[in-house]
Amino acid sequence: MPGPRHAVLAVVLAASLLSTAASQLESAIEAQDDGSLLLTATTVSFTDGTTTTSVDDLLKAVADLQSDIDVNSDNITKVANSIDGAIWAAISEQHTNVVAPAISNAVSQLSDTLTPLITAASTSASDAQGDADANALLLSKVLDCTKTGQYWNADEEMCKDADNALVTQAQSDASSAGNTASDNSNLISEVITCSKTAQYYDEGTTSCVDANNADLAQAQSDITENTNLLATVIECSKTADHFWDVVSSSCKPINPVHEPADFVSDGWLAFSAQAGTASFMEIAHGLGVVPERVRVLVRGKDTASDSYFIFESSGAAICDDECDNYGGVVSAVDDNRVRLWAPDKSNAGAKGAIILVVDGWGGEKHNMNIQSGHIKVYAWKKWLSRDPDYVEEFNFASQFGAASYKELTHNLNDALPHKVQVRCTPTDSSYVPEGDNAGFWFEGRGAAGVDDDTQYQQHGGLVFAYDANRLRMWAPTKNNGYTTGSLIFVDDGWGGEKNDVSSHHAKCKASIWKATDGDPKPTWESEWSPISARAGKDSYKYFGFGPSDRIPSRVQVLTRAVDGNNVGFIFEGIHTTIDDDRGAYGGVAFGYDDHVVRIWAADANNGVASKAHAILVSDGWGNEINQQASVDAEYLVRVWA
């Protein structure tokens, strides 16, 4: 059990803790600038960080400790009575001479430290209360000043009158504003009165004056004229086949391109390459005359964009099946039928497709290789409601030396005609058996697909170009190769060789319609812009239009020579192509949907780059007269809605 020594240690420890508390309290009190003391903390912590208490509780603890000391003294006495007198004498002497004086001294020191601090804190609180009472009195005086329209002057510590001059100015300003509002009200009233008599208020004379009758009469005349014009426009619009032309201020026929075709095939018809004789199709249009315009749409789905793209037919096979990768649809028309041929293997490869722009075109961007798709045929008896401005019929032949080139001078002085058409019908009896393609017309195109360098590579067609006053035409001839080209050709590798033809001789007809004010204008048209072969993905271009809710009624892509023998001559875009694995090839191919035209110039992929051309009609064509093999050209896109 605890003995006297433990009691002494407890007392000593208590005294030490009290001394620490006194030091904590002292640090919680700081001096202010005015010399007064301010209690900055309401609690203190002992040095061991385990105890935190309020100042009031600390003072109470001091009193309680003093009481505990007294009790311990009594306990020591009682313990002493129960132990040996000698020991007690020693303890009593130690208590009397050491412990008791130490405790008394500690209490005295704590009291000496706390008493002045507490007194100072009480004095500071009293001073603060006095300052608050003084501020409350000052606030009361300031409020009393404001009740009498005065203000509190801090320097003189009294209420003073406000500046009456400022008040007077404010009252004057208010009065002036009222007078201005009244004047404005009177002015508005006068203006309104003037207007009721067809007069106007003149600010110079501040009175009503008569309006300018000449101006009024002119305005009334303009109203009458516009009313009459509106009635005329409305009357024009009542006829479904006319529209009001603002430029000429007259009622004109609606764009003939928009008129319904005289014949339309029964919807989209399935058509495939590599299908034997099913790759040939004959459709009866029944018009009884050879239509001036035949439009054969070839539709295939581009899987990359999930969109159907349209290419159109051509008037000759670009190559036979010896060319491996080749494509397109060939068409011809007579007075009652339209014939169509798609690629089909004969004695060589089976890679021909109805739509082909792959290896060697436009940097292989948006490649299309489609063997099965759909076709739709339109036929118009006349291109426009008027006849052509120039027509020339002539005989023409392939493999006929210089006579396989022909130039016509039409002198229409039209750099961009509405339409140029060259078409031929075969007359070579050795290649036109009775009932085959006699009377069928095949149209020319804008580029030579191949040259004459391959022995078994048959090809054909008529290439034409034009400028403002001339029309040039080239048929296949032998140069340094072989006589495998024909003026009219759709034979080996096409349509299961059904109703095939390969003819050197033909009767041809050139027709040109000038561009006139009464003709339909393109709905969308690009500028003439540069295009190059052998330029990788830059050999691909596109032209956005619309958006439209239908396939355009006409799309035209033109290339214009910027160098060589045919500077300024226009070569039209093509729809039949081959790859880059043979001899020289070229042209600009195009296809379109309802909002964009895609354009591919020849661009060698794994073939020889020097063989690709933007414009090509050279080796093996027209006896090399005015030949053209251009890498660079300009192109123009025109779209009719």
XYZ file of C-alpha atoms in Angstrom:
641
model
C 0.000 0.000 0.000
C 1.194 3.625 -0.471
C 3.445 4.883 2.278
C 4.659 8.275 3.431
C 7.240 8.408 0.641
C 4.522 8.071 -1.997
C 2.496 10.852 -0.416
C 5.489 13.157 -0.499
C 6.089 12.360 -4.176
C 2.426 13.062 -4.997
C 2.628 16.449 -3.321
C 5.835 17.310 -5.185
C 4.237 16.258 -8.498
C 1.143 18.324 -7.804
C 3.277 21.357 -7.092
C 5.127 20.831 -10.397
C 1.857 20.594 -12.333
C 0.581 23.786 -10.707
C 3.790 25.568 -11.690
C 3.320 24.394 -15.311
C -0.299 25.594 -15.333
C 0.800 29.002 -14.106
C 3.327 29.246 -16.948
C 0.627 28.224 -19.493
C -1.753 30.841 -18.166
C 0.865 33.523 -18.341
C 1.542 32.741 -22.039
C -2.215 33.042 -22.690
C -2.102 36.640 -21.581
C -0.416 39.248 -23.773
C 0.159 42.947 -23.597
C -1.735 45.270 -25.940
C -0.314 48.389 -27.595
C -2.037 50.617 -25.023
C -0.360 48.767 -22.117
C -3.467 46.918 -20.965
C -3.561 43.147 -20.643
C -5.726 40.926 -22.799
C -6.603 37.316 -22.013
C -6.093 35.610 -25.390
C -7.050 32.095 -24.415
C -9.824 30.588 -22.326
C -8.041 27.251 -21.856
C -4.513 26.078 -21.083
C -2.712 22.775 -21.701
C -0.102 21.042 -19.567
C 3.298 20.286 -21.022
C 2.562 16.611 -21.519
C -0.319 17.565 -23.903
C -2.734 15.228 -22.121
C -4.866 17.749 -20.243
C -6.714 20.877 -21.370
C -8.866 22.954 -18.992
C -10.392 26.386 -18.613
C -8.793 29.172 -16.565
C -11.718 29.114 -14.094
C -11.329 25.371 -13.621
C -7.588 25.852 -13.106
C -8.130 28.354 -10.323
C -10.592 25.989 -8.677
C -8.034 23.171 -8.988
C -5.495 25.290 -7.093
C -7.962 25.635 -4.214
C -8.768 21.936 -4.303
C -5.072 21.038 -4.256
C -4.516 23.181 -1.185
C -7.327 21.260 0.501
C -5.773 17.936 -0.587
C -2.435 19.007 0.913
C -4.110 19.659 4.236
C -5.815 16.252 4.114
C -2.508 14.548 3.250
C -0.879 16.228 6.214
C -3.529 14.710 8.497
C -3.019 11.316 6.861
C 0.724 11.522 7.376
C 0.097 12.226 11.018
C -2.141 9.207 11.326
C 0.414 6.998 9.574
C 3.117 8.253 11.853
C 1.121 7.158 14.876
C 1.193 3.571 13.614
C 4.914 3.225 12.955
C 8.024 3.302 14.924
C 8.640 6.602 16.648
C 12.110 6.915 15.203
C 10.825 6.539 11.694
C 8.019 8.951 12.371
C 10.422 11.433 13.779
C 12.433 11.259 10.568
C 9.362 11.564 8.373
C 7.912 14.345 10.472
C 11.183 16.199 10.340
C 11.363 15.699 6.545
C 7.786 16.910 6.182
C 8.270 19.874 8.426
C 11.621 20.954 7.074
C 11.337 20.033 3.329
C 7.915 19.083 1.999
C 5.714 21.568 3.766
C 7.942 24.555 2.993
C 8.248 23.412 -0.681
C 4.486 23.141 -1.098
C 3.887 26.440 0.658
C 6.478 28.099 -1.541
C 4.916 26.649 -4.754
C 1.449 27.809 -3.774
C 2.812 31.233 -2.931
C 4.594 31.479 -6.310
C 1.474 30.415 -8.212
C -0.615 32.933 -6.333
C 1.891 35.686 -7.034
C 1.809 34.869 -10.751
C -1.944 34.421 -11.234
C -3.226 37.295 -9.133
C -1.793 40.187 -11.232
C -2.730 38.427 -14.484
C -6.325 37.917 -13.424
C -6.513 41.481 -12.153
C -5.157 42.810 -15.481
C -7.651 40.721 -17.468
C -10.524 42.055 -15.346
C -9.326 45.615 -15.912
C -9.104 45.063 -19.731
C -12.671 43.705 -19.798
C -13.862 46.744 -17.864
C -12.138 49.072 -20.325
C -13.727 47.273 -23.303
C -17.164 47.671 -21.764
C -16.471 51.373 -21.362
C -15.494 51.702 -25.048
C -18.688 49.919 -26.111
C -20.839 52.300 -24.002
C -19.053 55.286 -25.560
C -19.610 53.999 -29.114
C -23.296 53.381 -28.412
C -23.677 56.991 -27.212
C -21.898 58.302 -30.344
C -24.151 56.231 -32.622
C -27.221 57.649 -30.886
C -26.001 61.198 -31.533
C -25.323 60.486 -35.220
C -28.828 59.038 -35.653
C -30.380 62.091 -34.005
C -28.539 64.319 -36.544
C -30.011 62.488 -39.495
C -33.548 62.915 -38.140
C -33.235 66.706 -38.514
C -31.697 66.648 -42.016
C -28.237 67.365 -40.566
C -25.018 65.353 -40.456
C -22.523 64.510 -37.623
C -19.289 66.523 -37.875
C -16.577 64.289 -36.341
C -14.037 67.126 -35.936
C -16.406 69.410 -34.036
C -18.316 66.498 -32.439
C -21.670 68.099 -33.173
C -24.595 68.109 -35.669
C -24.167 70.416 -38.700
C -26.549 71.610 -41.459
C -26.270 69.946 -44.959
C -25.071 71.916 -48.053
C -28.280 73.685 -49.172
C -26.704 74.627 -52.487
C -26.577 70.984 -53.581
C -30.191 70.443 -52.605
C -31.234 73.525 -54.561
C -29.329 72.297 -57.661
C -30.992 68.881 -57.434
C -34.420 70.507 -57.243
C -33.560 72.689 -60.255
C -32.425 69.662 -62.286
C -35.659 67.868 -61.511
C -37.692 70.854 -62.628
C -35.682 71.130 -65.891
C -36.206 67.457 -66.654
C -39.925 67.907 -66.187
C -39.973 70.843 -68.624
C -38.006 68.811 -71.249
C -40.457 65.918 -70.985
C -43.311 68.331 -71.475
C -41.625 69.887 -74.559
C -41.043 66.422 -76.067
C -44.644 65.496 -75.480
C -45.775 68.644 -77.302
C -43.370 67.913 -80.198
C -44.678 64.372 -80.597
C -48.201 65.708 -80.652
C -47.319 68.172 -83.453
C -45.607 65.441 -85.535
C -48.654 63.189 -85.203
C -50.926 66.060 -86.219
C -48.766 66.667 -89.326
C -48.946 63.056 -90.369
C -52.749 63.086 -90.248
C -52.809 65.647 -93.078
C -50.265 63.823 -95.317
C -47.699 66.440 -94.274
C -44.468 66.075 -92.324
C -42.905 68.014 -89.458
C -40.040 70.243 -90.620
C -37.496 70.721 -87.829
C -36.014 73.809 -89.500
C -39.282 75.780 -89.489
C -40.782 73.795 -86.570
C -44.008 73.490 -88.521
C -45.997 71.146 -90.758
C -45.125 71.301 -94.478
C -46.457 69.497 -97.544
C -44.767 66.234 -98.634
C -42.884 66.052 -101.959
C -45.683 65.151 -104.346
C -43.198 64.007 -107.001
C -41.765 61.416 -104.673
C -45.246 60.338 -103.651
C -46.291 59.931 -107.249
C -43.171 57.895 -108.004
C -43.841 55.635 -105.023
C -47.419 55.097 -106.196
C -46.114 54.284 -109.691
C -43.608 51.789 -108.294
C -46.351 50.114 -106.307
C -48.513 49.806 -109.404
C -45.607 48.428 -111.467
C -44.662 45.882 -108.811
C -48.282 44.815 -108.481
C -48.483 44.214 -112.228
C -45.178 42.327 -112.190
C -46.372 40.111 -109.365
C -49.532 39.297 -111.292
C -47.436 38.391 -114.359
C -45.128 36.126 -112.343
C -48.125 34.406 -110.742
C -49.700 33.888 -114.141
C -46.416 32.399 -115.455
C -46.206 29.988 -112.537
C -49.677 28.622 -113.285
C -48.283 26.813 -116.322
C -46.381 23.764 -115.093
C -43.871 23.879 -117.961
C -42.787 27.543 -117.537
C -40.929 29.709 -115.029
C -40.257 33.440 -114.613
C -36.710 34.324 -115.696
C -35.528 37.364 -113.715
C -32.614 38.140 -116.031
C -34.725 38.477 -119.153
C -37.918 39.464 -117.250
C -39.928 36.945 -119.197
C -41.805 33.675 -118.802
C -39.691 30.784 -120.115
C -40.074 27.014 -120.495
C -38.899 24.977 -117.545
C -35.497 23.334 -117.876
C -35.962 20.546 -120.469
C -33.518 18.385 -118.494
C -36.116 18.299 -115.742
C -38.909 17.207 -118.033
C -39.967 13.545 -117.826
C -38.106 11.282 -120.213
C -40.047 9.865 -123.146
C -39.067 6.425 -121.892
C -37.988 5.083 -118.488
C -37.217 1.433 -117.877
C -39.254 -0.457 -115.309
C -37.373 0.411 -112.116
C -33.823 -0.638 -111.296
C -32.975 -3.841 -113.143
C -30.397 -6.317 -111.811
C -27.359 -6.604 -114.065
C -24.079 -8.459 -113.564
C -20.701 -9.022 -115.127
C -19.316 -12.561 -115.513
C -22.787 -14.010 -116.099
C -22.417 -15.457 -119.611
C -25.111 -14.285 -121.996
C -26.981 -12.802 -118.991
C -24.297 -10.101 -119.108
C -26.137 -8.877 -122.206
C -29.506 -7.105 -121.936
C -31.871 -5.608 -124.523
C -34.613 -3.181 -123.475
C -37.365 -1.980 -125.811
C -38.057 1.785 -125.591
C -40.625 1.750 -128.454
C -40.199 5.424 -129.448
C -40.061 4.651 -133.191
C -37.140 7.076 -133.649
C -33.512 7.004 -132.541
C -33.600 9.136 -129.388
C -31.181 12.067 -129.286
C -30.444 11.417 -125.681
C -30.056 8.048 -123.940
C -28.953 7.889 -120.323
C -28.013 4.491 -118.870
C -27.331 4.609 -115.115
C -25.189 1.853 -113.615
C -25.632 1.658 -109.840
C -23.363 -0.128 -107.372
C -22.997 0.014 -103.594
C -19.841 1.471 -102.115
C -19.351 -0.649 -98.993
C -16.998 1.892 -97.383
C -19.590 4.690 -97.322
C -22.647 2.391 -97.468
C -23.918 4.550 -100.317
C -25.008 3.749 -103.865
C -22.906 5.425 -106.566
C -23.880 6.006 -110.167
C -21.710 5.545 -113.235
C -23.022 5.824 -116.790
C -22.600 3.634 -119.851
C -20.079 4.185 -122.620
C -20.266 3.757 -126.385
C -17.372 1.306 -126.761
C -15.517 -1.414 -124.870
C -12.267 -0.019 -123.537
C -10.563 -3.419 -123.803
C -11.275 -7.140 -124.079
C -10.705 -9.766 -121.381
C -6.968 -9.869 -122.155
C -6.709 -6.698 -120.043
C -7.497 -8.677 -116.889
C -8.926 -5.833 -114.731
C -11.338 -3.819 -116.891
C -14.839 -2.521 -116.435
C -17.919 -0.531 -117.374
C -21.133 -1.055 -119.313
C -21.357 -0.508 -123.085
C -24.649 0.716 -124.604
C -26.092 1.289 -128.082
C -29.522 2.430 -129.289
C -31.662 2.175 -132.391
C -35.193 3.391 -133.087
C -36.837 0.831 -130.758
C -34.218 -0.794 -128.500
C -31.361 -0.133 -126.100
C -28.645 -2.807 -125.921
C -26.315 -3.271 -122.943
C -23.147 -5.337 -122.530
C -21.267 -6.054 -119.281
C -17.793 -7.693 -118.996
C -17.789 -11.477 -119.251
C -14.876 -13.885 -119.576
C -14.300 -15.278 -123.048
C -10.812 -16.742 -123.428
C -8.877 -14.927 -120.698
C -9.466 -13.456 -117.210
C -12.752 -13.144 -115.335
C -12.000 -9.922 -113.470
C -14.156 -7.587 -115.555
C -16.746 -5.598 -113.546
C -19.675 -3.285 -114.297
C -18.004 -0.584 -112.133
C -14.219 -0.495 -111.872
C -11.941 2.219 -110.419
C -9.198 0.345 -108.600
C -5.543 -0.336 -109.307
C -4.009 2.716 -110.977
C -6.721 5.338 -110.360
C -6.845 8.234 -107.867
C -4.253 6.809 -105.503
C -6.646 3.903 -104.903
C -8.823 6.219 -102.837
C -12.467 5.095 -102.623
C -11.770 2.092 -104.818
C -14.808 0.471 -106.410
C -14.866 -2.988 -108.004
C -18.460 -4.135 -108.442
C -19.522 -7.094 -110.580
C -23.251 -7.077 -109.725
C -25.515 -4.061 -109.457
C -28.500 -2.453 -111.165
C -29.199 -0.410 -114.285
C -31.874 2.072 -115.261
C -32.492 3.442 -118.769
C -33.925 6.835 -119.782
C -34.532 8.010 -123.351
C -35.551 11.412 -124.761
C -36.508 11.927 -128.375
C -34.748 15.316 -128.299
C -31.911 16.656 -126.165
C -33.572 20.064 -125.952
C -36.777 21.527 -127.252
C -34.749 23.027 -130.105
C -32.582 21.447 -132.782
C -28.765 21.359 -132.557
C -26.909 24.487 -133.681
C -24.452 22.378 -135.659
C -24.858 18.947 -137.279
C -22.374 17.131 -139.497
C -22.676 13.581 -140.878
C -19.609 11.811 -142.265
C -18.005 8.416 -142.837
C -15.142 7.456 -140.568
C -12.845 4.453 -140.204
C -10.251 2.913 -137.922
C -6.898 1.505 -139.158
C -7.082 3.937 -142.066
C -3.944 6.016 -141.588
C -4.429 9.767 -141.589
C -8.115 9.274 -142.439
C -8.574 7.883 -138.903
C -8.224 11.484 -137.674
C -10.860 14.109 -138.465
C -11.285 17.774 -137.594
C -14.493 19.760 -138.122
C -14.779 23.542 -137.900
C -18.188 24.567 -136.604
C -17.444 28.261 -135.894
C -20.029 28.488 -133.115
C -17.590 30.535 -131.041
C -18.772 28.820 -127.876
C -16.024 27.797 -125.451
C -18.403 25.711 -123.331
C -21.359 24.394 -125.362
C -24.416 22.952 -123.674
C -23.811 19.563 -125.312
C -21.413 18.021 -127.826
C -22.351 14.584 -129.115
C -20.555 12.264 -131.547
C -22.128 8.880 -132.326
C -21.498 6.215 -134.990
C -23.335 3.229 -136.462
C -21.384 0.329 -138.070
C -21.356 -0.074 -141.834
C -18.689 -2.752 -142.311
C -20.672 -5.706 -143.716
C -18.000 -8.186 -142.774
C -18.558 -7.368 -139.130
C -22.258 -6.574 -139.188
C -24.253 -9.684 -140.025
C -27.877 -9.199 -140.862
C -29.894 -8.505 -137.716
C -26.932 -7.854 -135.431
C -26.022 -4.179 -134.772
C -26.992 -2.557 -138.080
C -28.770 0.703 -137.219
C -27.487 0.824 -133.641
C -25.628 3.984 -132.612
C -22.574 3.952 -130.305
C -21.386 7.205 -128.699
C -17.809 8.535 -128.606
C -15.897 9.208 -125.383
C -13.274 11.565 -123.962
C -10.125 9.433 -123.630
C -8.264 6.545 -125.244
C -8.139 3.738 -122.710
C -5.168 1.855 -124.146
C -2.543 2.029 -126.884
C -1.594 -0.464 -129.637
C 1.310 -2.174 -127.863
C -0.308 -5.522 -126.940
C -0.897 -8.117 -129.658
C -4.015 -9.822 -128.357
C -5.478 -6.840 -126.547
C -8.502 -5.689 -128.566
C -9.905 -2.236 -127.938
C -12.005 0.358 -129.694
C -14.122 3.484 -129.789
C -14.008 7.061 -131.029
C -12.273 9.756 -128.948
C -13.315 13.395 -129.426
C -12.404 16.832 -128.047
C -13.557 20.376 -128.796
C -12.835 24.045 -128.295
C -14.832 27.160 -129.144
C -14.771 26.560 -132.903
C -13.363 23.085 -133.664
C -14.174 19.427 -133.083
C -11.376 16.837 -133.274
C -11.857 13.047 -133.527
C -9.502 10.069 -133.367
C -10.105 6.381 -134.301
C -7.710 3.468 -133.548
C -4.713 2.999 -135.858
C -1.520 1.001 -135.785
C 1.609 2.901 -134.832
C 4.395 0.698 -133.456
C 2.199 -2.132 -132.278
C -0.783 -4.054 -133.611
C -4.004 -3.469 -135.565
C -6.198 -4.635 -132.690
C -8.246 -1.435 -132.390
C -11.676 -0.921 -134.019
C -13.866 2.155 -134.430
C -16.836 0.241 -132.984
C -15.998 -2.548 -130.579
C -17.909 -4.699 -128.099
C -16.787 -8.252 -128.669
C -14.395 -10.626 -126.903
C -14.991 -10.478 -123.142
C -18.344 -8.642 -123.263
C -21.959 -9.815 -122.841
C -21.238 -13.492 -123.469
C -20.341 -12.271 -126.999
C -24.046 -11.942 -127.746
C -24.757 -9.451 -130.560
C -21.052 -8.575 -130.480
C -19.499 -6.247 -133.022
C -16.003 -5.209 -134.121
C -16.196 -2.788 -137.041
C -13.620 -0.530 -138.685
C -16.121 1.444 -140.775
C -19.065 3.543 -139.628
C -21.363 6.385 -140.447
C -20.981 9.069 -137.819
C -22.884 12.183 -136.785
C -21.622 15.174 -134.799
C -24.186 17.417 -133.074
C -23.510 20.557 -131.010
C -25.983 22.598 -128.977
C -24.664 26.035 -128.065
C -25.240 27.330 -124.548
C -28.049 29.893 -124.748
C -30.038 31.903 -122.221
C -33.059 29.692 -122.745
C -31.170 26.482 -121.934
C -31.079 24.969 -118.473
C -28.181 26.184 -116.354
C -26.255 23.905 -114.008
C -27.631 23.953 -110.487
C -24.107 23.488 -109.100
C -20.857 24.223 -110.925
C -17.207 24.170 -109.849
C -14.386 26.393 -111.066
C -11.790 25.179 -113.525
C -9.197 23.613 -111.191
C -5.891 21.737 -111.664
C -5.731 17.951 -111.627
C -2.743 15.676 -112.253
C -2.087 12.046 -113.008
C 0.681 10.222 -111.101
C -0.045 12.293 -107.979
C -1.072 9.558 -105.551
C -4.138 10.435 -103.528
C -4.043 13.961 -105.007
C -5.165 12.354 -108.268
C -8.511 11.911 -106.512
C -10.943 14.845 -106.255
C -14.518 15.265 -105.154
C -17.216 17.890 -105.604
C -19.985 18.211 -103.046
C -23.388 19.582 -103.983
C -26.882 19.577 -102.531
C -27.926 18.021 -100.327
C -30.424 16.671 -102.824
C -33.259 14.220 -102.399
C -32.688 12.551 -105.762
C -30.067 11.582 -108.325
C -29.133 14.608 -110.495
C -30.694 14.755 -113.944
C -27.283 15.355 -115.504
C -23.650 15.340 -114.318
C -20.756 16.471 -116.478
C -17.015 16.240 -115.709
C -14.743 17.935 -118.234
C -10.937 18.041 -118.538
C -9.156 20.790 -120.444
C -5.655 20.482 -121.899
C -3.110 22.988 -120.598
C -0.212 21.846 -122.810
C 0.588 19.983 -126.018
C -1.180 20.026 -129.374
C -4.646 20.512 -127.901
C -4.255 23.435 -125.479
C -7.729 24.699 -124.587
C -9.499 21.627 -125.991
C -12.017 19.890 -123.729
C -12.041 16.104 -123.236
C -15.043 14.655 -121.404
C -14.846 12.383 -118.351
C -15.156 8.614 -118.755
C -16.936 5.685 -117.032
C -14.968 2.678 -118.368
C -11.437 1.961 -117.127
C -8.623 -0.596 -117.000
C -5.874 -1.083 -114.411
C -2.241 0.046 -114.686
C -0.726 -3.321 -115.610
C -0.668 -2.868 -119.389
C 0.611 -0.099 -121.683
C -0.196 3.601 -121.668
C -3.643 4.467 -120.314
C -5.419 7.582 -119.148
C -8.393 9.846 -118.663
C -10.468 11.133 -115.762
C -13.194 8.793 -114.507
C -16.137 9.874 -112.357
C -19.192 8.610 -110.470
C -21.783 10.324 -108.289
C -24.625 9.921 -105.811
C -27.243 12.413 -104.608
C -24.770 14.842 -103.007
C -21.185 14.293 -104.224
C -19.220 13.664 -107.433
C -16.072 11.533 -107.108
C -13.284 12.025 -109.650
C -10.279 9.758 -110.299
C -7.355 10.609 -112.577
C -5.027 7.869 -113.813
C -2.340 7.185 -111.189
C 0.047 4.229 -111.382
C -0.068 1.914 -108.371
C 2.063 -1.168 -109.090
C 2.480 -0.415 -112.775
C 4.863 1.963 -114.534
C 4.107 5.533 -113.447
C 5.039 7.036 -116.812
C 2.126 5.194 -118.446
C -0.614 7.094 -116.541
C -2.082 10.283 -118.059
C -4.868 12.739 -117.231
C -5.505 13.140 -120.987
C -4.482 10.437 -123.462
C -4.981 10.048 -127.198
C -1.604 9.233 -128.699
C 0.124 5.958 -129.629
C -2.274 3.916 -131.790
C -4.891 6.646 -132.290
C -5.618 8.879 -135.297
C -2.267 8.165 -136.918
C -0.704 10.220 -134.054
C -2.057 13.465 -135.548
C -2.474 16.123 -132.843
C -1.772 13.435 -130.281
C -2.026 14.309 -126.587
C -0.452 12.621 -123.555
C -0.771 15.025 -120.616
C -0.010 14.470 -116.958
C -1.493 17.830 -115.916
C -4.869 19.273 -116.869
C -7.794 21.305 -115.551
C -11.180 19.904 -114.601
C -14.706 21.309 -114.300
C -17.775 19.712 -112.681
C -21.344 20.688 -113.596
C -24.459 19.243 -111.976
C -28.094 19.727 -112.976
C -30.648 18.911 -110.257
